[in-house]
Short mmCIF file of C-alpha atoms (C1' of nucleotides) in Angstrom, two decimals:
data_model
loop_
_atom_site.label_atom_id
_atom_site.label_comp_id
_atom_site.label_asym_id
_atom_site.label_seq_id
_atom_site.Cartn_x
_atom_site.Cartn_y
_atom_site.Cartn_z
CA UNK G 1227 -15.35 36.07 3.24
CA UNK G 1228 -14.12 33.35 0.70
CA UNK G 1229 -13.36 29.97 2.70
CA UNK G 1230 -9.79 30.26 3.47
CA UNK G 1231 -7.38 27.65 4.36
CA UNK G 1232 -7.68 26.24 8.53
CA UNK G 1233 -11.09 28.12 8.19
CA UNK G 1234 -13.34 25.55 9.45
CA UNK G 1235 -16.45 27.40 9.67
CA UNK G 1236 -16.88 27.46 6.12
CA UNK G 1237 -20.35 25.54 5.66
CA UNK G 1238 -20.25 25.71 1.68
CA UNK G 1239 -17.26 23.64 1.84
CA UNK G 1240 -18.63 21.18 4.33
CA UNK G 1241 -21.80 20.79 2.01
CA UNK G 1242 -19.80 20.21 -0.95
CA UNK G 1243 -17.65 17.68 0.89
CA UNK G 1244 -20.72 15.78 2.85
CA UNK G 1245 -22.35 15.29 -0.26
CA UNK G 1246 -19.01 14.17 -2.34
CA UNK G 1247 -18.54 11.50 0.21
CA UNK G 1248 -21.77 10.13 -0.57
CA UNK G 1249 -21.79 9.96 -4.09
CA UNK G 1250 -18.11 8.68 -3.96
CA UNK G 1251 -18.45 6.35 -1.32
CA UNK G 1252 -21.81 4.50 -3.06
CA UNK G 1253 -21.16 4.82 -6.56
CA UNK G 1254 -17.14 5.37 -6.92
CA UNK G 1255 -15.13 8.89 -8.72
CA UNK G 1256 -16.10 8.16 -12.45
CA UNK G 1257 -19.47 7.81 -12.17
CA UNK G 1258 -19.94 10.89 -9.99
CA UNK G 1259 -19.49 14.02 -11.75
CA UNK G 1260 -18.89 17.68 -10.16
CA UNK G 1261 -22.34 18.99 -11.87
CA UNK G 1262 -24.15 16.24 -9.82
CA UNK G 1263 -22.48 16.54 -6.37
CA UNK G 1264 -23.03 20.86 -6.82
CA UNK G 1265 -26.35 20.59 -7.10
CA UNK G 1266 -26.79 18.60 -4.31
CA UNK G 1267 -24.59 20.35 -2.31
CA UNK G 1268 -26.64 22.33 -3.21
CA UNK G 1269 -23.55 24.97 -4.15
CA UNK G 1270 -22.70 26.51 -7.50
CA UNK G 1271 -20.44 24.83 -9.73
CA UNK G 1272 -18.27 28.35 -9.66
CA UNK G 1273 -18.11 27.95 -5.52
CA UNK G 1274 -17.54 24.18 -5.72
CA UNK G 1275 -14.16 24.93 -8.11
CA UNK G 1276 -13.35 27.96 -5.96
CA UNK G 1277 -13.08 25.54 -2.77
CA UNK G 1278 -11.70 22.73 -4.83
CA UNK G 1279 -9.70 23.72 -7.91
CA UNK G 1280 -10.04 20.26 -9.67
CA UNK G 1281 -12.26 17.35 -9.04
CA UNK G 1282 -9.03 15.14 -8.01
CA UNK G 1283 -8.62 17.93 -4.85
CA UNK G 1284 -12.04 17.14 -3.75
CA UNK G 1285 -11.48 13.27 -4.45
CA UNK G 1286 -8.29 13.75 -1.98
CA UNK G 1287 -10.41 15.21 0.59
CA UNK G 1288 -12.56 12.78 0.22
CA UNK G 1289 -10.90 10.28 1.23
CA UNK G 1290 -9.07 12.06 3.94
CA UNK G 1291 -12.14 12.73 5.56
CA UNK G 1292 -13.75 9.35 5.04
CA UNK G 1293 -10.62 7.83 6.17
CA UNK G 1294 -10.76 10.02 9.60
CA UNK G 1295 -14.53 9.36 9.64
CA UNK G 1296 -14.34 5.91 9.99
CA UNK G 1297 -11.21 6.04 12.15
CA UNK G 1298 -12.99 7.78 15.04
CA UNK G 1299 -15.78 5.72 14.36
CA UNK G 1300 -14.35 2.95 15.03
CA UNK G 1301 -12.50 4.66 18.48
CA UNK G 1302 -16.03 4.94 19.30
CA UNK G 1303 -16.94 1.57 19.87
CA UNK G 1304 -13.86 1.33 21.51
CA UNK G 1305 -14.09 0.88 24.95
CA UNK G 1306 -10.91 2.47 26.21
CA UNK G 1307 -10.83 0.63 30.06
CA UNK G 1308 -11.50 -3.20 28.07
CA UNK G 1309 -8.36 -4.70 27.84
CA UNK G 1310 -6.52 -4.71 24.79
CA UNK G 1311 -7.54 -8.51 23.04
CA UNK G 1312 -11.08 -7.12 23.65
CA UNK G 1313 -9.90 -3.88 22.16
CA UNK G 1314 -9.38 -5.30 19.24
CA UNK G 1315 -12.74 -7.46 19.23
CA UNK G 1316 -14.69 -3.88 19.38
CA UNK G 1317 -13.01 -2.75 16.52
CA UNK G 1318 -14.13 -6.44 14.71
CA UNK G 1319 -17.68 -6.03 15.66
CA UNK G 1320 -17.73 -2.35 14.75
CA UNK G 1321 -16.64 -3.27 11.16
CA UNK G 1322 -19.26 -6.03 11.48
CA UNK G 1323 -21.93 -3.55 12.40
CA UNK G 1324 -21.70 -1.26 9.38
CA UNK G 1325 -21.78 -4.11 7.31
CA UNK G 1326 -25.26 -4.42 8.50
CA UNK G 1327 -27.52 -6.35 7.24
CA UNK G 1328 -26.82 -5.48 3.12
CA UNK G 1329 -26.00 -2.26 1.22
CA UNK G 1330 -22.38 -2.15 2.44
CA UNK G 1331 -20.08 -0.89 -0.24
CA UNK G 1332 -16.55 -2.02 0.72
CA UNK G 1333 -13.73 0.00 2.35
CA UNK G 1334 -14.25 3.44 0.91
CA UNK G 1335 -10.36 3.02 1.19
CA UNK G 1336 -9.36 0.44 -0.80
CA UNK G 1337 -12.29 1.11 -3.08
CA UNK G 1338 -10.19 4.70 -4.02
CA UNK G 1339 -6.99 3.10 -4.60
CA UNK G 1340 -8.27 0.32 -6.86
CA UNK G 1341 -9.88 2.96 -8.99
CA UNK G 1342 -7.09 5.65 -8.80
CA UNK G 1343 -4.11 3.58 -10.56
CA UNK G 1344 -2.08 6.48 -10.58
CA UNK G 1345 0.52 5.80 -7.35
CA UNK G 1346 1.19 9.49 -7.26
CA UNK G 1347 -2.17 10.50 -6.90
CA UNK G 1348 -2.11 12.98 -3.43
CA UNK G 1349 -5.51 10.33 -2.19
CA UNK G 1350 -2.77 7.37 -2.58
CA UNK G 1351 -0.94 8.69 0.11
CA UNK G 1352 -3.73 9.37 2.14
CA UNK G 1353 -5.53 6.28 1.69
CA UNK G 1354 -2.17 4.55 3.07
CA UNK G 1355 -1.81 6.90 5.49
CA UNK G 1356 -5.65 5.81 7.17
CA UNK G 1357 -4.77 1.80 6.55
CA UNK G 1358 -1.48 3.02 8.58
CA UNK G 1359 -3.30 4.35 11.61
CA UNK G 1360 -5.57 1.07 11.54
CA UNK G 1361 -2.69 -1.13 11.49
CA UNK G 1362 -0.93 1.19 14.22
CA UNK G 1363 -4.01 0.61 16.25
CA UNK G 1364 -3.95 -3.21 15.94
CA UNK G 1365 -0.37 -3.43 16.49
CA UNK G 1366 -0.28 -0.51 19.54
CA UNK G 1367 -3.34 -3.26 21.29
CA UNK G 1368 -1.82 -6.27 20.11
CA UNK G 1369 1.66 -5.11 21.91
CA UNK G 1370 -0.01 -4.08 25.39
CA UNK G 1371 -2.11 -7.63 25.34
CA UNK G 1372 1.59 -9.33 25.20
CA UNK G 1373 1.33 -10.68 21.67
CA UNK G 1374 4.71 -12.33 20.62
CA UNK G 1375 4.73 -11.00 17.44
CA UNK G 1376 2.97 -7.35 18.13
CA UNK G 1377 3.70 -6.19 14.14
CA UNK G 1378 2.69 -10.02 12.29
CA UNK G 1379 -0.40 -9.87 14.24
CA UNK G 1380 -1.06 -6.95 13.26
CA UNK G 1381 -0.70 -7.11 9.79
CA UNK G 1382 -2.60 -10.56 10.06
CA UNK G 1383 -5.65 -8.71 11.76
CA UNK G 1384 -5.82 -6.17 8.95
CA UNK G 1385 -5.80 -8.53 6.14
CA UNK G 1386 -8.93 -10.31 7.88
CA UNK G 1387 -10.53 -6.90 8.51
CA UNK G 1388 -9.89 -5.73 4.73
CA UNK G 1389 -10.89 -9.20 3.65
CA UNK G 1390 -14.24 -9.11 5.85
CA UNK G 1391 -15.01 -6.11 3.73
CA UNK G 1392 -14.66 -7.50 0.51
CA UNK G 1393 -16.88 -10.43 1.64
CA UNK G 1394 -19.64 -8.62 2.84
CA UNK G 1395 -19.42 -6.30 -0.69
CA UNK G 1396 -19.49 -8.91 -3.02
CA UNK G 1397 -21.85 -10.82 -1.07
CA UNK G 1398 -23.91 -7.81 -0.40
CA UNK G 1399 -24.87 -9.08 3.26
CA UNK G 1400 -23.44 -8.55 7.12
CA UNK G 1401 -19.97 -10.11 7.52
CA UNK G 1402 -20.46 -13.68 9.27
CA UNK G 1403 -19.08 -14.33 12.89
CA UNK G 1404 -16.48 -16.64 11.30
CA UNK G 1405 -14.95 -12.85 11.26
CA UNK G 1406 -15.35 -12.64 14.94
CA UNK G 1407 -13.61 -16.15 15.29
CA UNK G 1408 -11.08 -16.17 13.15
CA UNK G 1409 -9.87 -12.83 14.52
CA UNK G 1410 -9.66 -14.59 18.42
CA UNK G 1411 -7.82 -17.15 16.78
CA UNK G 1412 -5.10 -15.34 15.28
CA UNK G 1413 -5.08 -13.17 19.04
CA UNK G 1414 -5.06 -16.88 20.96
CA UNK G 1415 -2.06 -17.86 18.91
CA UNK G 1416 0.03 -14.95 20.00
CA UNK G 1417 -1.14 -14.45 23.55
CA UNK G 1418 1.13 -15.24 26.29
CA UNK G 1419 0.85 -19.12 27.73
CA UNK G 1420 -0.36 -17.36 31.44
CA UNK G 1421 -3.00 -15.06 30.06
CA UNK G 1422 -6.06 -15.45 29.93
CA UNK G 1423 -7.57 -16.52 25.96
CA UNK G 1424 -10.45 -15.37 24.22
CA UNK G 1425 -13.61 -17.27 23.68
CA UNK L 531 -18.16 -16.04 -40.92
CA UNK L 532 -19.21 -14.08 -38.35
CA UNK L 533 -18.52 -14.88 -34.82
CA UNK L 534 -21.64 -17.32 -33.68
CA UNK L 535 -22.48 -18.34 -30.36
CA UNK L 536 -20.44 -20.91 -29.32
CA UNK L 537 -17.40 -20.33 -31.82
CA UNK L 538 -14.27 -20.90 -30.02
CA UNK L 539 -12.37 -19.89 -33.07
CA UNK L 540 -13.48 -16.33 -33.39
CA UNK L 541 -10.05 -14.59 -33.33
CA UNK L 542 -11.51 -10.95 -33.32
CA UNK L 543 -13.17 -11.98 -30.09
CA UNK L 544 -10.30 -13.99 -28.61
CA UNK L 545 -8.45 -10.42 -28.90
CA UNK L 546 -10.91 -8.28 -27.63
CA UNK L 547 -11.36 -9.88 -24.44
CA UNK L 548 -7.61 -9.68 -24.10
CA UNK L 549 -7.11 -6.67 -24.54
CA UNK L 550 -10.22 -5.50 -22.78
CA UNK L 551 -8.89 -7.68 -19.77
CA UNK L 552 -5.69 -5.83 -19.62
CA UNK L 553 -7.57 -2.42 -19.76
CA UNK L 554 -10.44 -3.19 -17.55
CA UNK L 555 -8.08 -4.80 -15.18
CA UNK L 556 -5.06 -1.85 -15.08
CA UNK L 557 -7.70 0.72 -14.90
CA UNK L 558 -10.91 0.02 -14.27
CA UNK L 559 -14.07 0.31 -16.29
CA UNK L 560 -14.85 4.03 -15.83
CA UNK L 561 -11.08 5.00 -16.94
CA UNK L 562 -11.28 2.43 -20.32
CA UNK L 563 -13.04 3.81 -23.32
CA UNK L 564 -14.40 1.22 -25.96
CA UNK L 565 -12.26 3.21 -28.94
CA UNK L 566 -8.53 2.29 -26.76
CA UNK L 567 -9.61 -1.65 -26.73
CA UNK L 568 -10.93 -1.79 -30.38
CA UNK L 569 -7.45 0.36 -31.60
CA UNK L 570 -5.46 -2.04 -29.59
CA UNK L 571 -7.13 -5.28 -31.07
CA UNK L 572 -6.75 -4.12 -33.13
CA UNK L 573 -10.35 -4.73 -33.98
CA UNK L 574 -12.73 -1.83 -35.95
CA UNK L 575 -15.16 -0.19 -33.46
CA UNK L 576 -17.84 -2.14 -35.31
CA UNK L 577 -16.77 -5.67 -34.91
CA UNK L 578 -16.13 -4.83 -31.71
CA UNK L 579 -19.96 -4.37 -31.07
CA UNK L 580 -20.49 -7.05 -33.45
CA UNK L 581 -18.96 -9.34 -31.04
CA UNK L 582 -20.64 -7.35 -27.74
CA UNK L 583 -23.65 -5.08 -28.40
CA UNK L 584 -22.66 -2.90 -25.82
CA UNK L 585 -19.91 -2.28 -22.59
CA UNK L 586 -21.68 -4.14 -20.01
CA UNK L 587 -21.77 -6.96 -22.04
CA UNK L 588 -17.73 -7.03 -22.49
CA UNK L 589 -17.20 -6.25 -19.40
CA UNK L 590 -19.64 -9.08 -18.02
CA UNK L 591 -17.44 -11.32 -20.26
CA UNK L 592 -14.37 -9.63 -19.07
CA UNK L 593 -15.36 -10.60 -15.35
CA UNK L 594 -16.29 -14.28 -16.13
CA UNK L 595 -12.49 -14.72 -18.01
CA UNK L 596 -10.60 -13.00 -15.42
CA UNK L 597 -12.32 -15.43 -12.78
CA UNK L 598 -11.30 -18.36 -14.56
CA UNK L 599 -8.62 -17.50 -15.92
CA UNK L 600 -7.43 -16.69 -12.24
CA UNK L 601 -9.20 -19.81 -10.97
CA UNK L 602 -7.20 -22.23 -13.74
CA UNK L 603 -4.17 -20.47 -12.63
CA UNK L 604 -4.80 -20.94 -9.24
CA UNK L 605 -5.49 -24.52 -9.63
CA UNK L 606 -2.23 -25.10 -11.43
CA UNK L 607 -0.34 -24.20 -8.28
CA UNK L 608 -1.94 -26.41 -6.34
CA UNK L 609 -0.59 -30.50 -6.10
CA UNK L 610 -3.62 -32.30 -6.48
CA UNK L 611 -1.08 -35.04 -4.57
CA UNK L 612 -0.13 -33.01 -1.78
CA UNK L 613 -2.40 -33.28 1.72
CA UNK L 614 -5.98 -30.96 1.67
CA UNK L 615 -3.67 -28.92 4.26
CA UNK L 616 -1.32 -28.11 1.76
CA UNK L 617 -3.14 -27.71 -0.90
CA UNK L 618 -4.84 -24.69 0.98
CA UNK L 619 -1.29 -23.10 1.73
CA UNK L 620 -0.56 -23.88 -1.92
CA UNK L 621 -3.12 -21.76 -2.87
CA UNK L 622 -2.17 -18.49 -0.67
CA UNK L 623 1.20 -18.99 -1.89
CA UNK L 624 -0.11 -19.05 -5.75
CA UNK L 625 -1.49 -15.05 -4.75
CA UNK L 626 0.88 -14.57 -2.48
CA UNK L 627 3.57 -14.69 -5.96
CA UNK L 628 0.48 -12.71 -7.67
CA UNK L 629 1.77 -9.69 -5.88
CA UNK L 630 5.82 -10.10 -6.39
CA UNK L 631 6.79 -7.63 -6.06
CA UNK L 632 4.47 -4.69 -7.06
CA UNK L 633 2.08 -3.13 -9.31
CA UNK L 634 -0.46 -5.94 -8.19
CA UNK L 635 -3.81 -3.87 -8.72
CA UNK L 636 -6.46 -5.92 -6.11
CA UNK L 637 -8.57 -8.87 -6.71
CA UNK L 638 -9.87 -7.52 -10.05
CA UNK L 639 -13.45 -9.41 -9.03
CA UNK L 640 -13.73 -7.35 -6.09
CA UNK L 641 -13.12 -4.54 -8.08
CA UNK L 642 -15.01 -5.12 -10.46
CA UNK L 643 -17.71 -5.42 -7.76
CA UNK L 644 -16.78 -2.16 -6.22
CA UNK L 645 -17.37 -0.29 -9.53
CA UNK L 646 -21.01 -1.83 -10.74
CA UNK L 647 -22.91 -0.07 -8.01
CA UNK L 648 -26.01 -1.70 -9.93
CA UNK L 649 -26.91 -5.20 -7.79
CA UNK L 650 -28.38 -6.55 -11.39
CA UNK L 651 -25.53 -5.49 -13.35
CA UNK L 652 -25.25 -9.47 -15.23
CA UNK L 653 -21.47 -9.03 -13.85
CA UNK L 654 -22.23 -9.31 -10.11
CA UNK L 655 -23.60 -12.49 -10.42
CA UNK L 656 -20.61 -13.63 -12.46
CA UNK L 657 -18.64 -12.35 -9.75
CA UNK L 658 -20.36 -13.98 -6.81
CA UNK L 659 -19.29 -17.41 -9.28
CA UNK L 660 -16.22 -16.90 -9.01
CA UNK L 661 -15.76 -16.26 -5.32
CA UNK L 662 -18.27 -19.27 -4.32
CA UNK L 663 -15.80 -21.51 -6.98
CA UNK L 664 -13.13 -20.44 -4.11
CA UNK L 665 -15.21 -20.51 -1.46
CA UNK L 666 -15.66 -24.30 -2.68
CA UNK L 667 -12.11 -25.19 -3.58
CA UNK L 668 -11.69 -23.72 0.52
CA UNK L 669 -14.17 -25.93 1.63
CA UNK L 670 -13.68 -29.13 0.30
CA UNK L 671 -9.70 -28.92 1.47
CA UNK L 672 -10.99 -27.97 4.99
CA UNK L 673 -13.20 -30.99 4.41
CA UNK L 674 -10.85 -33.46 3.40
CA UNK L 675 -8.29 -32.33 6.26
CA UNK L 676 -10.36 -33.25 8.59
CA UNK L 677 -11.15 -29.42 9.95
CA UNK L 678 -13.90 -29.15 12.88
CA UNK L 679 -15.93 -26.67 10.31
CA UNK L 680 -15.05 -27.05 7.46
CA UNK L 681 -17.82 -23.97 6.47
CA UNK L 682 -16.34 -21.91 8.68
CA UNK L 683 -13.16 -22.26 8.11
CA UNK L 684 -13.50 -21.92 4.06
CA UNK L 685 -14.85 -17.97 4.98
CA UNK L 686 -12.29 -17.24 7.19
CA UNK L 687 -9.66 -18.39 4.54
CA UNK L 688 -11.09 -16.43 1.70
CA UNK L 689 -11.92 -13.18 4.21
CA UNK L 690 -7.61 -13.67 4.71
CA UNK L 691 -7.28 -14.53 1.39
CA UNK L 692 -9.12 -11.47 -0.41
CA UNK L 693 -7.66 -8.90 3.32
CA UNK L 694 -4.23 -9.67 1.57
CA UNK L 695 -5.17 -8.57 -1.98
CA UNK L 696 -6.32 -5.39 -0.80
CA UNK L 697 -3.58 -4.88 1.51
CA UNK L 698 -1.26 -5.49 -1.01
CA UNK L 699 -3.22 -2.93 -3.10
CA UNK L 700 -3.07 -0.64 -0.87
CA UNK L 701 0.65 -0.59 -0.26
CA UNK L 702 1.34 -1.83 -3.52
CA UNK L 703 4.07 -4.15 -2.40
CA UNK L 704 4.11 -8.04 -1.63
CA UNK L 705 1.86 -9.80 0.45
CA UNK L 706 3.99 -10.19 3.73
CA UNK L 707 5.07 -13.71 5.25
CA UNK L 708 2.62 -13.02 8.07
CA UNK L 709 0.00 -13.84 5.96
CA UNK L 710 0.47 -17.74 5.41
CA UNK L 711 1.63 -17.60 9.23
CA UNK L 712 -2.09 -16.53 9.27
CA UNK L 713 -3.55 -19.33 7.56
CA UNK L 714 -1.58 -21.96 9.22
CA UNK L 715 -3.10 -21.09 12.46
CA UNK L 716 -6.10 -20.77 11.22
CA UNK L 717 -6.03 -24.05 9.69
CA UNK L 718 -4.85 -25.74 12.66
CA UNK L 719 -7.00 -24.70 14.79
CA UNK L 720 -9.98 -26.81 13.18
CA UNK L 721 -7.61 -30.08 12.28
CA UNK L 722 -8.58 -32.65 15.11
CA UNK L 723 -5.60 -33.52 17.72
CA UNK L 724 -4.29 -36.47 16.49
CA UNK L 725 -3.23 -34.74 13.26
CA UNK L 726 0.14 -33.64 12.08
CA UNK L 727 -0.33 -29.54 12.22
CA UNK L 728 1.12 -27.26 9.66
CA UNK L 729 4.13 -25.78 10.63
"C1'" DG R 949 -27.62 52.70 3.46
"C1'" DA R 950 -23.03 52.14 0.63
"C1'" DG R 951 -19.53 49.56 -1.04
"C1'" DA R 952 -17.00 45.43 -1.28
"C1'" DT R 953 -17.13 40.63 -1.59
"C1'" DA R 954 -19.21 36.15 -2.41
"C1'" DT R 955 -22.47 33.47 -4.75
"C1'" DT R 956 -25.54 32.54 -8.26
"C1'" DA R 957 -27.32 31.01 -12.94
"C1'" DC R 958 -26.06 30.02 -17.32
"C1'" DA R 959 -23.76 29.65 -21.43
"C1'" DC R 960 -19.76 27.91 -23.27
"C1'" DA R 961 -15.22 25.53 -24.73
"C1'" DG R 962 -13.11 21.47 -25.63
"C1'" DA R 963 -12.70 16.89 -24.73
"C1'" DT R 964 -14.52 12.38 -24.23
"C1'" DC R 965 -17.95 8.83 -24.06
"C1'" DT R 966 -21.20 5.01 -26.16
"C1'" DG R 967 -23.18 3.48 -30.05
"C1'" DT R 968 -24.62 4.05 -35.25
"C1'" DT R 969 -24.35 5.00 -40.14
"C1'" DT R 970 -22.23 4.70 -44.56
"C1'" DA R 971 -19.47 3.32 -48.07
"C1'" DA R 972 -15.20 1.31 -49.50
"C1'" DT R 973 -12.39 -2.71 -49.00
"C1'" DT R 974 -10.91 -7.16 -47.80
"C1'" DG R 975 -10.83 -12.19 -47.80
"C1'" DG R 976 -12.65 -16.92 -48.27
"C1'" DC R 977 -14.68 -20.17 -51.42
"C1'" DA R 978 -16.79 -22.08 -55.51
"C1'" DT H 571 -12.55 -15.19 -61.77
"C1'" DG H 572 -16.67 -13.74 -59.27
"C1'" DC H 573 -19.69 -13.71 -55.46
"C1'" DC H 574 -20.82 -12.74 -50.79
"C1'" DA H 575 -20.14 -12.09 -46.14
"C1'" DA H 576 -17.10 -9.73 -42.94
"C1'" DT H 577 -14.22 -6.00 -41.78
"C1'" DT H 578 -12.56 -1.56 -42.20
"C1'" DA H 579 -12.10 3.67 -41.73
"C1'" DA H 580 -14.37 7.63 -40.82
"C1'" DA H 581 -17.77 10.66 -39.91
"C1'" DC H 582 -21.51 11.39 -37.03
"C1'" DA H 583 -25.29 11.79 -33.23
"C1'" DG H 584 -26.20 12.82 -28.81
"C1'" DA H 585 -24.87 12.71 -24.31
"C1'" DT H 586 -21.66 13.64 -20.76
"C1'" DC H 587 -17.50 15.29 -18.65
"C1'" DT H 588 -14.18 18.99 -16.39
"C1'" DG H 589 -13.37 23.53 -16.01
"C1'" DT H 590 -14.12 28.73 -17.31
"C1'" DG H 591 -16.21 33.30 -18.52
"C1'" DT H 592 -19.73 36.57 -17.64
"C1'" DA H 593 -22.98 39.26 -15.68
"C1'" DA H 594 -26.62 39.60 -12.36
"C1'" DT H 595 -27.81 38.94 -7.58
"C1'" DA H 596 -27.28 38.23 -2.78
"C1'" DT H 597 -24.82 38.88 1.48
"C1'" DC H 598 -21.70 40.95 4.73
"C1'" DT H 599 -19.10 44.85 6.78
"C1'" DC H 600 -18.65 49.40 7.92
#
DNA sequence: GAGATATTACACAGATCTGTTTAATTGGCA
DNA sequence: TGCCAATTAAACAGATCTGTGTAATATCTC
């Protein structure tokens, strides 16, 4: 039967969106037309549009699904009994680590809203709603470490991580562990005078 | 006479770039056709590629003007009078007011990055200029104030620096206060003890 | 095995893209 | 005025793009 919607068995659709995500994600949504991600899918053109009525659906799911990829990557090298500071270090090396050692592209985020300019695209929304859950996640950690500020530190911690990024893609090399430092410096700065500080 | 290497008086070109620069920088250079920058010149299509033989070459141009031009800009905000220190903060303030108070559409280097997948694109290296010129400027301030690293502390200013670009991409709103909050500790914790910290 | 459904290959429409060709026209300068 | 280089408009080549129409083939269910 024709993939319907919730059915998640539906391996024509997963082919078509594995292989999106990797043309996207390397080489961006203009250069990457439907013709080329179909045949690598390797789906018809007429199943690819039956799953995906316009290439700006599939660039939505896109970056929904790279957006929850990376999430729960990212959980994964999250060790859930460290405490929290260290929390957030895991989540710093992580981001380190697939930066590793060249050939790193940028955020796959931020990458799709710099080349969608129009704000009501449907991936807008998404791509704020993953940058969202990150920034939950920093501010969620930096609140049970005792942080004085749990939201500015959070907000500072994402505009190093998003920075890092942008380093290592121009650069085309691993982030450096000024990353690493920096980020225990912002954490020091908000930690509570009895804990214990990061070094 | 036609525009020769070296002419700085070469109108055609002068309005080219412009208008290329608003283009390339709104949109991108997938989403910006060569006919919409020589009708808004206005400029014919063919002393447009008198000027630039073909795309890659405007848009290498493109990248080197937007870097200085954002560079020179940059550098006006700064008080070459005021303490290194300063100067820095200076600086994050100058793209801090880049992003009042929306429609800011990302560091158009990284961008422009993000969307030449090609390593040996002439473009990437321009690119990589213009973020060691600001990796420099970073440097030299960290120098002068005395900072324990000054290295160091020059890539964790720029990782903050380009983290706040993105996330005010991203959200497409201003750059928060947290940010300079950010840079001020970072700053002063490489300025040696006996100095007067930012506050 | 029969019938319904899904997928395939392939041509096609219509638009757009980069870059070129051609011929008419403009504008500066002696 | 008259020359000459530069610019223009416009058509064009050839490639690519998104999305559709069609008819044959494969697959699944009963």
């Amino acid at each position: 039967m024709l993939g319907r919607v919730g059915d998640t068995t539906d391996k024509a659709r997963t082919r078509i969106v594995r292989r999106a995500t990797e043309l996207f994600r390397a080489e961006g949504f203009g250069a990457v037309g439907v013709d080329r991600i179909s045949d690598l899918a390797p789906v018809s053109k007429r199943t690819l549009y039956q799953r995906f009525p316009t290439k700006d659906d599939l660039i939505a799911e896109y970056v929904r699904t790279i957006g929850d990829t990376n999430y729960d990557s990212m959980q994964d090298a999250v060790d859930d009994d460290a405490p929290p500071a260290e929390r957030i270090l895991q989540a710093f090396i992580w981001l380190q680590n697939q930066t590793t050692p060249s050939g790193y592209r940028g955020c796959p985020i931020v990458n799709a809203v710099a080349e969608l300019p129009d704000a009501t695209h449907p991936a807008r929304q998404l791509a704020l709603d993953h940058k969202d859950q990150v920034l939950g996640f920093f501010r969620d950690q930096a609140a049970s470490a005792g942080a004085a500020d749990p939201d500015e530190l959070a907000e500072q911690l994402i505009m190093l991580f998003d920075g890092a990024s942008s380093y290592s893609l121009v650069r085309d090399s691993r982030i450096p562990p000024s990353f690493l430092a920096a980020a225990k410096t912002l954490i020091n700065a908000q930690l509570p005078p009895d804990s214990q500080p990061l070094k």
